[in-house]
XYZ file of C-alpha atoms in Angstrom:
128
model
C 0.000 0.000 0.000
C 1.493 3.333 -1.047
C 0.968 6.535 0.937
C -1.871 8.729 -0.357
C -1.053 11.355 -2.989
C 0.856 14.238 -1.434
C 1.846 12.247 1.666
C 5.167 10.570 2.333
C 3.744 8.077 4.823
C 0.762 6.186 6.162
C 0.383 4.794 9.669
C -2.017 1.958 10.475
C -2.458 0.574 13.995
C -3.636 -3.014 14.458
C -4.617 -2.715 18.100
C -5.670 -6.361 18.444
C -2.138 -7.530 17.559
C -0.402 -4.386 18.962
C 1.294 -3.796 15.611
C 2.023 -0.450 13.983
C 2.302 -0.699 10.210
C 3.997 2.208 8.454
C 4.480 2.750 4.737
C 7.024 5.358 3.688
C 7.358 6.635 0.126
C 9.487 9.106 -1.792
C 12.350 11.302 -0.670
C 11.575 12.647 2.775
C 12.801 15.983 4.051
C 13.874 16.531 7.651
C 10.587 18.386 8.230
C 8.576 15.441 6.865
C 10.463 13.105 9.203
C 9.549 15.391 12.109
C 5.877 15.330 11.027
C 5.935 11.544 10.641
C 7.414 11.016 14.108
C 4.919 13.479 15.667
C 2.026 11.559 14.047
C 3.524 8.256 15.166
C 3.827 9.471 18.766
C 0.234 10.701 18.622
C -0.865 7.200 17.551
C 1.039 5.660 20.492
C -0.950 7.844 22.875
C -4.313 7.518 21.087
C -4.087 3.708 20.986
C -2.428 3.366 24.405
C 0.363 1.231 22.977
C 3.027 -0.022 25.353
C 4.189 -3.451 24.209
C 4.053 -3.219 20.439
C 5.713 -4.453 17.276
C 6.269 -2.498 14.099
C 6.415 -3.166 10.367
C 7.935 -0.373 8.278
C 7.574 -0.717 4.503
C 10.207 1.345 2.691
C 10.011 -0.599 -0.568
C 8.745 2.517 -2.417
C 11.507 4.738 -1.009
C 14.648 5.677 -2.859
C 17.923 6.025 -0.957
C 17.377 8.891 1.478
C 19.571 11.966 2.043
C 21.982 11.726 4.980
C 20.345 14.600 6.885
C 17.041 12.728 6.819
C 18.714 9.508 8.004
C 20.448 11.405 10.804
C 17.167 12.992 11.951
C 15.337 9.650 11.798
C 18.065 8.114 13.973
C 17.764 10.947 16.500
C 14.013 10.411 16.754
C 14.283 6.626 16.940
C 16.629 6.868 19.920
C 13.776 8.492 21.879
C 10.957 6.155 20.810
C 9.565 3.439 23.090
C 11.322 0.132 22.388
C 9.401 -2.266 20.165
C 9.087 -5.991 20.890
C 9.964 -6.740 17.255
C 10.646 -4.622 14.195
C 10.459 -5.562 10.510
C 11.635 -3.289 7.700
C 10.317 -4.221 4.257
C 12.521 -3.494 1.233
C 13.656 -5.180 -1.931
C 16.565 -2.903 -2.806
C 20.072 -4.026 -1.882
C 21.225 -0.378 -1.648
C 18.359 0.430 0.685
C 19.236 -2.622 2.776
C 22.704 -1.180 3.407
C 21.222 2.147 4.524
C 18.625 0.373 6.682
C 21.272 -1.766 8.400
C 23.054 1.416 9.519
C 19.815 2.908 10.887
C 18.203 -0.165 12.469
C 20.826 -1.876 14.625
C 18.474 -3.249 17.275
C 18.781 -7.009 17.889
C 14.991 -7.351 17.471
C 14.990 -5.711 13.987
C 14.903 -7.709 10.747
C 15.021 -6.646 7.106
C 12.376 -8.543 5.149
C 11.311 -8.822 1.512
C 7.532 -8.534 2.038
C 4.897 -7.348 4.488
C 3.830 -10.987 4.994
C 7.382 -11.945 5.946
C 7.473 -8.923 8.270
C 4.228 -9.949 9.952
C 5.569 -13.505 10.387
C 8.613 -12.044 12.160
C 6.763 -9.625 14.477
C 3.849 -11.958 15.327
C 5.395 -15.450 15.275
C 9.149 -14.782 15.546
C 9.740 -16.516 12.214
C 13.162 -15.510 10.925
C 13.148 -13.995 7.404
C 14.356 -16.261 4.637
C 16.804 -13.830 3.038
């Protein structure tokens, strides 16, 4: 699922499974990262999430500018820790950038949303 026209992201909360599903698309500016994180924090509060898992689909994102990656890292350091984290991408270049950003032992890079859900719900290790 791609973000709606004019938006760089969508956030969906599956409260029953305590999973946040995010889809990012396009080149994001530092300001858009700030907006995304503010919306994400608002969803944490609105849905009273404490123990949660997260699937982030970046398969529609090109390689991001370093200032955006730096800002995302700054924000992530302050976020509540997830139980499990799956980042969906097919690009080998994006995988290298993602590995630098997501160093948590509970994070996995996956090839599809289904593989991501299998990781965050069942603990099934990704195949690739």
